[in-house]
Amino acid sequence: MAKAKKIRILKKELRLLDIYAIATGTTLSSGFFLLPGIAAAEAGPAIVLSYILAAIPLIPAMFSVVELATAMPRAGGVYYFMDRALGPLFGTIGGIGTWLALILKVGFALVGMGVYISLFLPDVSITPIAVILAVLLGVINILGTRKTGGFQIILVSILLIILMIFEVSELNYINTAHFTGFFDAGFDSIMSTAGLVYISYVGITKIASLSEEVEDPEKNLPRAVFLTLGTALVVYGLGTFVMVGVLPMDQLAGNLAPVASTAEVVFGEVGVIIITIAALLAFTSVANAGTLSASRYPLAMSRDHIMPLIFRKLGRFGTPVNSIILTVAIIIFLLVILDPARIAKLASSFQLLMFAFICVAVIVMRESKIASYDPGYKSPMYPYMQIFGIISPLYLIAQMGSLPIIFSSLLIAASVAWYWYYARKRVERQGAIYHIFERLGRERFEGLDSELRGILKEKGLRKGDPFDEIVLRSKVYQLNELESFTEVVDKVSIWLSSILPLTDKQVAERVME
């Protein structure tokens, strides 16, 4: 077992606008500029419905992630939550899988960037451009989170302005005849397409991996997540409606630049140029935010000895340099070996599985009855919300075909192998699930409660916490002479035994424990 070493906490530099821009930038990219044409080839005009249905299984996961992130604002997001709730084996699966899913999403964005660049420069190879951009974004991430957040705000602001102008303007050109045969593709195809486009929304919850760097996470994280979901639903719902209404289905299905084609019908060549600029901003935004979020997973796992300690190292700007370098290297490597539809399905399928596990994690943390589990935001309709969040992703995965299922299974197997042969002997903790089964004689990890108490101390008092009331109701002892801690505990225990169903010795023993 490696020796314990004090962990450097990342700087809290991200404000509400920063994390909203990061979440929105990770969400509004390939899912809007590239994926609708691929989705239309499967679902026809019903892609509008597929995009709306895809958001439904996200809602339980969204509530669950926000609850866990406000209780445990630590780098690593899904990894950290699964590890502390279900144990390091599930943490390893969640960490490696979500890290790779984010990397695939960044690769998907770079593929989309190449498609839009090729509209004007058909003879230019995208790979060298993508590599240069990935390196530049890696450098920006190394220079500091505040710089990354500021860069993201600029990108997303320009992007949203352009999208709103184009979507509203194009409503006048809708041809309702294009919606004829809306359900001809069949229910199974519509649901399969919903699973395909699910990747469009996953950026909403990815800011959980940055929760350690968020100012006042108990307020800012929920607000950013809900604002981003609202923004995404408006852009995707209105945007796909416009694409179907303006472009005949034979021009939309399989089109890798559907937004540009729609803009060309309405605005001509000028529209294509402006939309291409918006697309490049969106793809740069998701690559930037995705790199930022993904790089926190090796950092978090190295803190817990699941990955080599080299990835916990922070550079002079307070960022995980080695983790960022590794993430960028894998992004570049994967870029050239997968086609867009396959990237989208693989990333979506595993993310769906992880969100099911996140809902399980909330149930485990709640039922563990750990006193220091104190989220600033609690998911509504517990546990029914979480039960739905477990079932619906599994259903969507089953509708996506055999390849995503095989990919997810292989990824789980690889993560288990990594844990078994590398991490198992380096970790000594277990998750909150052992607290649930304590009465059955299972081993519980006492260090988790201590860790959560440390997080509570770091978060400080909330507005509305009854601190003053507690102070007024408290028994105060004045020490007239120097006494040891044990002597003070003995005196206080005598008083507590008068109001608790315990003897003074039992009270003292429990306090000392």
Coordinates of C-alpha atoms in Angstrom, one line a residue:
M1 CA 0.0 0.0 0.0
A2 CA 1.4 3.4 -0.9
K3 CA 2.1 5.8 1.8
A4 CA -0.5 8.4 2.5
K5 CA 0.3 11.8 1.1
K6 CA -1.4 15.1 1.5
I7 CA -3.5 15.8 -1.6
R8 CA -3.4 19.2 -3.2
I9 CA -7.0 20.4 -3.7
L10 CA -7.7 22.2 -7.1
K11 CA -8.3 25.9 -7.0
K12 CA -12.0 27.0 -6.8
E13 CA -11.9 29.3 -9.9
L14 CA -15.2 28.4 -11.7
R15 CA -18.2 30.7 -11.2
L16 CA -21.8 30.0 -12.3
L17 CA -21.3 31.5 -15.8
D18 CA -18.1 29.5 -16.3
I19 CA -19.7 26.2 -15.5
Y20 CA -22.8 27.0 -17.5
A21 CA -20.6 27.8 -20.5
I22 CA -18.6 24.6 -20.0
A23 CA -21.7 22.4 -19.7
T24 CA -23.5 24.1 -22.6
G25 CA -20.4 24.0 -24.8
T26 CA -20.0 20.3 -24.1
T27 CA -23.6 19.7 -25.0
L28 CA -24.3 21.9 -28.1
S29 CA -21.8 20.6 -30.6
S30 CA -21.8 17.3 -32.6
G31 CA -25.3 16.5 -31.3
F32 CA -26.6 19.5 -33.2
F33 CA -24.2 20.1 -36.1
L34 CA -23.4 16.5 -37.2
L35 CA -25.7 13.9 -35.6
P36 CA -29.2 15.0 -36.9
G37 CA -28.4 13.8 -40.5
I38 CA -27.1 10.4 -39.2
A39 CA -30.2 10.1 -36.9
A40 CA -32.6 11.1 -39.8
A41 CA -31.3 8.1 -41.8
E42 CA -32.7 5.8 -39.0
A43 CA -35.8 7.6 -37.7
G44 CA -36.9 9.9 -40.6
P45 CA -38.8 13.1 -39.5
A46 CA -39.3 11.5 -36.1
I47 CA -35.8 12.6 -35.1
V48 CA -37.5 15.6 -33.4
L49 CA -39.2 13.1 -31.1
S50 CA -36.0 11.0 -30.7
Y51 CA -34.1 14.1 -29.4
I52 CA -36.9 14.8 -26.9
L53 CA -37.1 11.2 -25.7
A54 CA -33.3 11.0 -25.4
A55 CA -33.5 13.7 -22.6
I56 CA -35.9 11.7 -20.5
P57 CA -33.4 9.1 -19.1
L58 CA -31.1 12.0 -18.5
I59 CA -33.4 13.6 -15.9
P60 CA -33.0 11.0 -13.1
A61 CA -29.3 10.9 -13.8
M62 CA -29.1 14.7 -13.7
F63 CA -30.9 15.0 -10.4
S64 CA -28.7 12.2 -9.0
V65 CA -25.5 13.7 -10.2
V66 CA -26.4 17.1 -8.7
E67 CA -27.2 15.5 -5.4
L68 CA -23.9 13.6 -5.3
A69 CA -21.9 16.6 -6.5
T70 CA -23.3 18.9 -3.8
A71 CA -22.6 16.3 -1.2
M72 CA -19.1 15.4 -2.5
P73 CA -17.6 18.2 -4.6
R74 CA -14.5 16.4 -5.7
A75 CA -12.6 16.0 -9.0
G76 CA -13.6 12.9 -10.9
G77 CA -17.4 13.2 -10.9
V78 CA -18.9 9.8 -11.8
Y79 CA -15.8 8.0 -10.7
Y80 CA -15.6 9.6 -7.3
F81 CA -19.4 9.0 -6.6
M82 CA -19.3 5.4 -7.7
D83 CA -16.2 4.7 -5.8
R84 CA -17.4 6.2 -2.5
A85 CA -20.9 4.6 -2.9
L86 CA -20.2 1.2 -4.4
G87 CA -16.5 0.6 -3.7
P88 CA -13.3 0.9 -5.7
L89 CA -14.1 -1.9 -8.2
F90 CA -17.2 0.0 -9.5
G91 CA -15.2 3.2 -9.2
T92 CA -12.6 1.8 -11.5
I93 CA -15.3 0.8 -14.0
G94 CA -17.0 4.2 -13.8
G95 CA -13.8 6.2 -13.9
I96 CA -12.1 4.4 -16.9
G97 CA -15.4 4.1 -18.8
T98 CA -16.6 7.7 -18.3
W99 CA -13.1 9.0 -19.1
L100 CA -13.1 7.1 -22.4
A101 CA -16.7 8.2 -23.2
L102 CA -15.6 11.8 -22.8
I103 CA -12.6 11.2 -25.0
L104 CA -14.8 9.6 -27.7
K105 CA -17.1 12.7 -27.5
V106 CA -14.1 15.0 -28.1
G107 CA -13.1 12.8 -31.0
F108 CA -16.6 13.0 -32.4
A109 CA -16.4 16.8 -32.2
L110 CA -13.1 16.9 -34.1
V111 CA -14.7 14.6 -36.8
G112 CA -17.5 17.1 -37.1
M113 CA -15.1 20.0 -37.4
G114 CA -13.5 18.3 -40.3
V115 CA -16.8 17.9 -42.1
Y116 CA -17.6 21.6 -41.9
I117 CA -14.0 22.6 -42.9
S118 CA -14.3 20.4 -45.9
L119 CA -17.3 22.4 -47.2
F120 CA -14.8 25.1 -48.2
L121 CA -11.5 23.2 -48.3
P122 CA -12.4 19.8 -49.6
D123 CA -8.8 18.9 -50.4
V124 CA -7.5 19.6 -46.8
S125 CA -6.9 16.7 -44.5
I126 CA -8.6 17.1 -41.2
T127 CA -6.2 15.0 -39.2
P128 CA -3.3 17.4 -39.0
I129 CA -5.7 20.3 -38.1
A130 CA -7.4 18.2 -35.5
V131 CA -4.0 17.2 -33.9
I132 CA -2.9 20.9 -33.8
L133 CA -6.2 22.0 -32.3
A134 CA -6.1 19.2 -29.7
V135 CA -2.6 20.2 -28.7
L136 CA -3.6 23.9 -28.4
L137 CA -6.6 23.1 -26.2
G138 CA -4.3 20.9 -24.1
V139 CA -2.0 23.9 -23.6
I140 CA -5.0 26.1 -22.7
N141 CA -6.1 23.5 -20.1
I142 CA -2.6 23.4 -18.6
L143 CA -2.4 27.2 -18.3
G144 CA -5.4 27.2 -15.8
T145 CA -9.0 26.5 -15.3
R146 CA -10.0 30.1 -15.1
K147 CA -8.5 30.7 -18.6
T148 CA -10.4 27.6 -19.9
G149 CA -13.7 28.9 -18.4
G150 CA -13.2 32.4 -19.8
F151 CA -12.4 31.0 -23.3
Q152 CA -15.5 28.8 -23.0
I153 CA -17.8 31.8 -22.2
I154 CA -16.7 33.6 -25.3
L155 CA -17.2 30.6 -27.5
V156 CA -20.7 29.7 -26.1
S157 CA -22.0 33.3 -26.1
I158 CA -21.2 33.7 -29.9
L159 CA -22.6 30.2 -30.6
L160 CA -25.9 30.8 -28.9
I161 CA -26.5 34.1 -30.5
I162 CA -25.9 32.7 -34.0
L163 CA -28.1 29.6 -33.4
M164 CA -31.1 31.6 -32.0
I165 CA -31.0 34.0 -35.0
F166 CA -30.9 31.2 -37.5
E167 CA -33.5 29.0 -35.9
V168 CA -36.0 31.7 -35.4
S169 CA -35.5 33.1 -38.9
E170 CA -35.9 29.7 -40.6
L171 CA -39.3 29.0 -38.9
N172 CA -40.9 31.0 -41.8
Y173 CA -39.5 28.4 -44.3
I174 CA -41.1 25.3 -42.7
N175 CA -42.8 22.9 -45.1
T176 CA -45.3 20.8 -43.2
A177 CA -45.3 18.2 -45.9
H178 CA -41.9 17.1 -44.8
F179 CA -43.4 15.7 -41.6
T180 CA -45.6 13.3 -43.5
G181 CA -45.1 9.7 -42.4
F182 CA -43.7 10.9 -39.1
F183 CA -43.9 7.5 -37.5
D184 CA -43.1 5.4 -40.6
A185 CA -39.7 4.3 -39.2
G186 CA -41.4 2.5 -36.4
F187 CA -41.2 2.7 -32.6
D188 CA -38.0 0.6 -32.3
S189 CA -36.1 2.8 -34.8
I190 CA -37.3 5.9 -32.9
M191 CA -36.1 4.5 -29.6
S192 CA -32.8 3.2 -31.1
T193 CA -32.2 6.7 -32.5
A194 CA -32.9 8.2 -29.1
G195 CA -30.1 6.0 -27.7
L196 CA -27.9 7.2 -30.6
V197 CA -28.5 10.9 -29.9
Y198 CA -28.3 10.5 -26.1
I199 CA -24.7 11.6 -26.4
S200 CA -25.9 15.0 -27.3
Y201 CA -27.0 15.7 -23.7
V202 CA -24.3 14.0 -21.6
G203 CA -22.2 17.2 -21.4
I204 CA -24.9 18.6 -19.0
T205 CA -23.7 16.4 -16.2
K206 CA -20.0 16.4 -17.0
I207 CA -19.4 19.5 -14.9
A208 CA -19.7 17.2 -11.9
S209 CA -16.1 16.2 -12.6
L210 CA -15.1 19.9 -12.0
S211 CA -17.1 20.3 -8.8
E212 CA -13.9 20.6 -6.7
E213 CA -13.1 23.7 -8.7
V214 CA -16.5 25.4 -8.5
E215 CA -17.1 28.4 -6.2
D216 CA -20.1 27.6 -3.9
P217 CA -20.9 24.3 -5.6
E218 CA -24.1 23.8 -3.6
K219 CA -25.7 26.7 -5.4
N220 CA -23.9 27.0 -8.7
L221 CA -23.8 23.3 -9.7
P222 CA -27.6 22.8 -9.7
R223 CA -28.3 26.2 -11.3
A224 CA -25.8 25.5 -14.1
V225 CA -27.1 22.0 -14.8
F226 CA -30.8 23.1 -15.0
L227 CA -30.0 26.1 -17.1
T228 CA -28.0 23.9 -19.5
L229 CA -30.8 21.4 -19.8
G230 CA -33.3 24.1 -20.6
T231 CA -30.9 25.6 -23.2
A232 CA -30.3 22.2 -24.8
L233 CA -34.0 21.2 -25.1
V234 CA -34.8 24.5 -26.8
V235 CA -31.9 24.4 -29.2
Y236 CA -32.2 20.7 -30.1
G237 CA -36.0 20.6 -30.3
L238 CA -36.4 23.8 -32.3
G239 CA -33.3 23.0 -34.4
T240 CA -34.3 19.5 -35.5
F241 CA -37.8 20.8 -36.2
V242 CA -36.4 23.4 -38.5
M243 CA -34.0 21.0 -40.3
V244 CA -36.9 18.5 -41.0
G245 CA -39.2 21.3 -42.0
V246 CA -36.7 23.0 -44.4
L247 CA -34.8 20.1 -45.9
P248 CA -36.5 17.2 -47.8
M249 CA -35.7 13.9 -46.1
D250 CA -33.6 12.7 -49.0
Q251 CA -31.3 15.7 -48.5
L252 CA -31.3 15.4 -44.6
A253 CA -30.8 11.7 -44.1
G254 CA -27.1 10.8 -44.0
N255 CA -26.1 14.5 -44.3
L256 CA -23.1 15.2 -42.2
A257 CA -23.5 19.0 -42.3
P258 CA -27.3 19.3 -41.9
V259 CA -27.3 22.7 -40.3
A260 CA -25.2 24.2 -43.1
S261 CA -27.5 22.6 -45.7
T262 CA -30.5 24.1 -44.0
A263 CA -28.9 27.5 -43.8
E264 CA -28.0 27.4 -47.5
V265 CA -31.7 26.9 -48.4
V266 CA -32.7 30.0 -46.5
F267 CA -29.7 32.3 -46.6
G268 CA -27.5 31.0 -49.5
E269 CA -23.8 30.9 -49.3
V270 CA -23.6 33.6 -46.6
G271 CA -25.7 31.4 -44.3
V272 CA -23.3 28.4 -44.9
I273 CA -20.3 30.6 -44.0
I274 CA -21.9 31.9 -40.8
I275 CA -23.2 28.4 -39.7
T276 CA -19.8 26.9 -40.4
I277 CA -18.2 29.5 -38.1
A278 CA -20.8 28.6 -35.5
A279 CA -20.1 24.9 -36.0
L280 CA -16.4 25.4 -35.6
L281 CA -17.0 27.4 -32.4
A282 CA -19.2 24.6 -31.1
F283 CA -16.7 21.8 -31.9
T284 CA -13.9 23.8 -30.4
S285 CA -16.0 24.4 -27.4
V286 CA -16.8 20.7 -26.8
A287 CA -13.2 19.7 -27.4
N288 CA -12.1 22.3 -24.9
A289 CA -14.7 21.5 -22.2
G290 CA -14.4 17.7 -22.9
T291 CA -10.6 17.8 -22.5
L292 CA -11.0 19.8 -19.3
S293 CA -13.6 17.3 -17.8
A294 CA -11.9 14.2 -19.0
S295 CA -8.5 15.1 -17.7
R296 CA -9.9 15.1 -14.1
Y297 CA -10.6 11.4 -14.1
P298 CA -7.0 10.2 -14.2
L299 CA -6.3 12.8 -11.5
A300 CA -9.1 11.6 -9.2
M301 CA -8.2 7.9 -9.8
S302 CA -4.5 8.5 -9.1
R303 CA -5.4 10.2 -5.8
D304 CA -7.0 6.9 -4.8
H305 CA -4.1 4.8 -6.1
I306 CA -6.3 3.3 -8.9
M307 CA -4.1 4.9 -11.5
P308 CA -0.3 5.7 -11.2
L309 CA 0.5 8.5 -8.8
I310 CA 2.1 10.5 -11.6
F311 CA -1.3 11.7 -12.7
R312 CA -2.1 13.4 -9.5
K313 CA 0.8 15.9 -10.1
L314 CA -0.3 19.5 -10.4
G315 CA 1.8 21.9 -12.5
R316 CA 2.8 25.5 -11.7
F317 CA -0.7 26.7 -12.8
G318 CA -2.5 24.3 -10.4
T319 CA -3.7 22.0 -13.2
P320 CA -3.1 18.2 -13.6
V321 CA -0.5 18.4 -16.3
N322 CA 0.2 14.7 -16.8
S323 CA -3.5 13.8 -16.8
I324 CA -4.1 16.5 -19.5
I325 CA -1.3 15.2 -21.7
L326 CA -2.5 11.6 -21.5
T327 CA -6.0 12.6 -22.3
V328 CA -5.0 14.6 -25.3
A329 CA -2.7 11.8 -26.6
I330 CA -5.6 9.3 -26.5
I331 CA -8.0 11.7 -28.2
I332 CA -5.5 12.1 -31.1
F333 CA -5.0 8.3 -31.3
L334 CA -8.7 7.4 -31.4
L335 CA -9.6 10.2 -33.9
V336 CA -8.5 8.2 -37.0
I337 CA -9.8 4.7 -36.2
L338 CA -13.6 5.2 -35.7
D339 CA -16.4 6.6 -38.0
P340 CA -18.9 9.2 -36.6
A341 CA -21.9 7.0 -36.0
R342 CA -19.9 4.3 -34.3
I343 CA -18.2 6.9 -32.0
A344 CA -21.6 8.3 -31.1
K345 CA -23.2 4.9 -30.3
L346 CA -20.2 3.6 -28.3
A347 CA -20.0 6.8 -26.2
S348 CA -23.7 6.9 -25.7
S349 CA -24.1 3.3 -24.6
F350 CA -21.5 3.3 -21.9
Q351 CA -22.7 6.7 -20.6
L352 CA -26.2 5.3 -20.3
L353 CA -24.9 2.5 -18.2
M354 CA -22.9 4.8 -16.0
F355 CA -25.9 7.0 -15.4
A356 CA -27.9 3.9 -14.3
F357 CA -25.1 3.2 -11.8
I358 CA -25.2 6.8 -10.6
C359 CA -28.8 6.4 -9.7
V360 CA -27.9 3.2 -7.7
A361 CA -25.2 5.3 -6.0
V362 CA -27.8 7.8 -4.7
I363 CA -29.9 5.0 -3.3
V364 CA -26.8 3.5 -1.6
M365 CA -25.7 6.8 -0.1
R366 CA -29.2 7.6 1.2
E367 CA -29.8 4.2 2.7
S368 CA -26.3 4.0 4.2
K369 CA -27.5 6.6 6.8
I370 CA -24.1 8.2 7.0
A371 CA -24.7 11.3 9.0
S372 CA -22.1 13.3 7.1
Y373 CA -23.7 12.6 3.7
D374 CA -25.3 16.1 3.5
P375 CA -26.1 17.2 -0.1
G376 CA -26.9 20.8 -0.7
Y377 CA -29.5 19.6 -3.3
K378 CA -31.6 16.4 -2.9
S379 CA -33.2 14.6 -5.8
P380 CA -37.0 14.9 -5.8
M381 CA -39.3 11.8 -5.8
Y382 CA -36.7 9.5 -4.2
P383 CA -36.4 6.5 -4.8
Y384 CA -38.8 6.3 -7.7
M385 CA -36.8 8.8 -9.7
Q386 CA -33.7 6.7 -9.3
I387 CA -35.5 3.4 -10.1
F388 CA -36.7 4.9 -13.4
G389 CA -33.1 6.2 -13.9
I390 CA -31.9 2.6 -13.6
I391 CA -34.4 0.9 -15.9
S392 CA -34.7 3.4 -18.8
P393 CA -31.0 3.5 -19.8
L394 CA -30.8 -0.3 -19.8
Y395 CA -33.8 -0.3 -22.2
L396 CA -32.2 2.2 -24.5
I397 CA -28.9 0.3 -24.6
A398 CA -30.9 -2.9 -25.6
Q399 CA -32.4 -0.9 -28.5
M400 CA -29.0 0.2 -29.9
G401 CA -27.9 -3.1 -31.2
S402 CA -25.1 -5.6 -30.3
L403 CA -22.0 -3.5 -31.0
P404 CA -22.6 -1.0 -28.1
I405 CA -23.4 -3.9 -25.8
I406 CA -20.2 -5.7 -26.7
F407 CA -18.2 -2.5 -26.4
S408 CA -19.6 -1.8 -22.9
S409 CA -19.0 -5.4 -21.8
L410 CA -15.4 -5.3 -23.0
L411 CA -14.8 -2.0 -21.3
I412 CA -16.2 -3.3 -18.1
A413 CA -14.0 -6.5 -18.4
A414 CA -10.9 -4.4 -19.1
S415 CA -11.7 -2.1 -16.1
V416 CA -12.2 -5.1 -13.8
A417 CA -8.9 -6.6 -15.0
W418 CA -7.1 -3.3 -14.3
Y419 CA -8.6 -3.1 -10.8
W420 CA -7.8 -6.8 -10.1
Y421 CA -4.2 -6.7 -11.3
Y422 CA -3.1 -3.1 -10.5
A423 CA -5.4 -1.3 -8.0
R424 CA -6.7 -4.0 -5.7
K425 CA -3.6 -4.3 -3.6
R426 CA -3.2 -0.5 -3.4
V427 CA -6.6 0.5 -2.0
E428 CA -8.0 -0.2 1.5
R429 CA -11.3 1.5 1.4
Q430 CA -14.8 0.3 0.6
G431 CA -17.9 2.1 -0.4
A432 CA -21.0 3.3 1.5
I433 CA -22.8 0.1 0.5
Y434 CA -21.0 -1.7 3.4
H435 CA -22.8 0.6 5.8
I436 CA -26.1 -0.7 4.5
F437 CA -25.1 -4.3 5.2
E438 CA -23.3 -3.6 8.4
R439 CA -26.0 -5.5 10.4
L440 CA -25.3 -8.6 8.3
G441 CA -21.7 -8.6 9.4
R442 CA -20.2 -7.0 6.3
E443 CA -17.1 -4.9 6.6
R444 CA -17.8 -1.1 6.6
F445 CA -15.2 1.5 5.8
E446 CA -15.1 4.0 8.7
G447 CA -12.8 6.3 6.7
L448 CA -15.7 7.3 4.4
D449 CA -17.6 9.1 7.2
S450 CA -14.4 10.9 8.1
E451 CA -13.8 11.9 4.5
L452 CA -17.3 13.3 4.1
R453 CA -17.0 15.2 7.4
G454 CA -13.9 16.9 6.0
I455 CA -15.9 17.9 2.9
L456 CA -18.6 19.3 5.1
K457 CA -16.0 21.4 7.0
E458 CA -14.6 22.6 3.6
K459 CA -18.1 23.6 2.3
G460 CA -18.9 25.5 5.5
L461 CA -22.3 26.6 6.7
R462 CA -25.2 27.1 4.3
K463 CA -27.7 29.9 4.5
G464 CA -30.5 28.5 6.6
D465 CA -28.3 26.1 8.7
P466 CA -29.6 26.5 12.3
F467 CA -26.2 27.4 13.7
D468 CA -27.3 30.2 15.9
E469 CA -30.2 28.1 17.2
I470 CA -27.8 25.2 18.0
V471 CA -25.5 27.6 19.9
L472 CA -28.3 29.1 22.0
R473 CA -29.6 25.6 22.9
S474 CA -26.2 24.3 23.7
K475 CA -24.9 23.4 27.2
V476 CA -21.8 25.5 28.0
Y477 CA -19.1 24.5 30.4
Q478 CA -16.6 26.9 31.7
L479 CA -13.2 25.5 32.5
N480 CA -11.6 27.3 35.4
E481 CA -8.4 25.4 35.1
L482 CA -6.5 23.4 32.5
E483 CA -8.0 20.0 31.9
S484 CA -7.3 17.2 29.5
F485 CA -9.7 16.3 26.7
T486 CA -10.6 13.0 28.5
E487 CA -11.5 14.9 31.7
V488 CA -13.8 17.3 29.7
V489 CA -15.5 14.3 28.0
D490 CA -16.1 12.6 31.3
K491 CA -17.8 15.7 32.7
V492 CA -19.9 16.3 29.6
S493 CA -20.9 12.7 29.5
I494 CA -22.5 12.9 32.9
W495 CA -24.8 15.6 31.7
L496 CA -25.5 13.8 28.4
S497 CA -26.5 10.6 30.2
S498 CA -29.4 12.5 31.8
I499 CA -31.0 13.1 28.4
L500 CA -29.8 10.1 26.5
P501 CA -30.7 6.4 27.1
L502 CA -27.0 5.7 27.8
T503 CA -24.8 5.6 30.9
D504 CA -22.1 8.3 31.3
K505 CA -19.5 5.6 30.6
Q506 CA -21.2 4.6 27.3
V507 CA -21.5 8.2 26.2
A508 CA -17.8 8.8 26.9
E509 CA -16.8 5.6 25.1
R510 CA -18.7 6.6 22.0
V511 CA -17.3 10.2 22.0
M512 CA -13.8 8.9 22.3
E513 CA -14.4 6.4 19.4

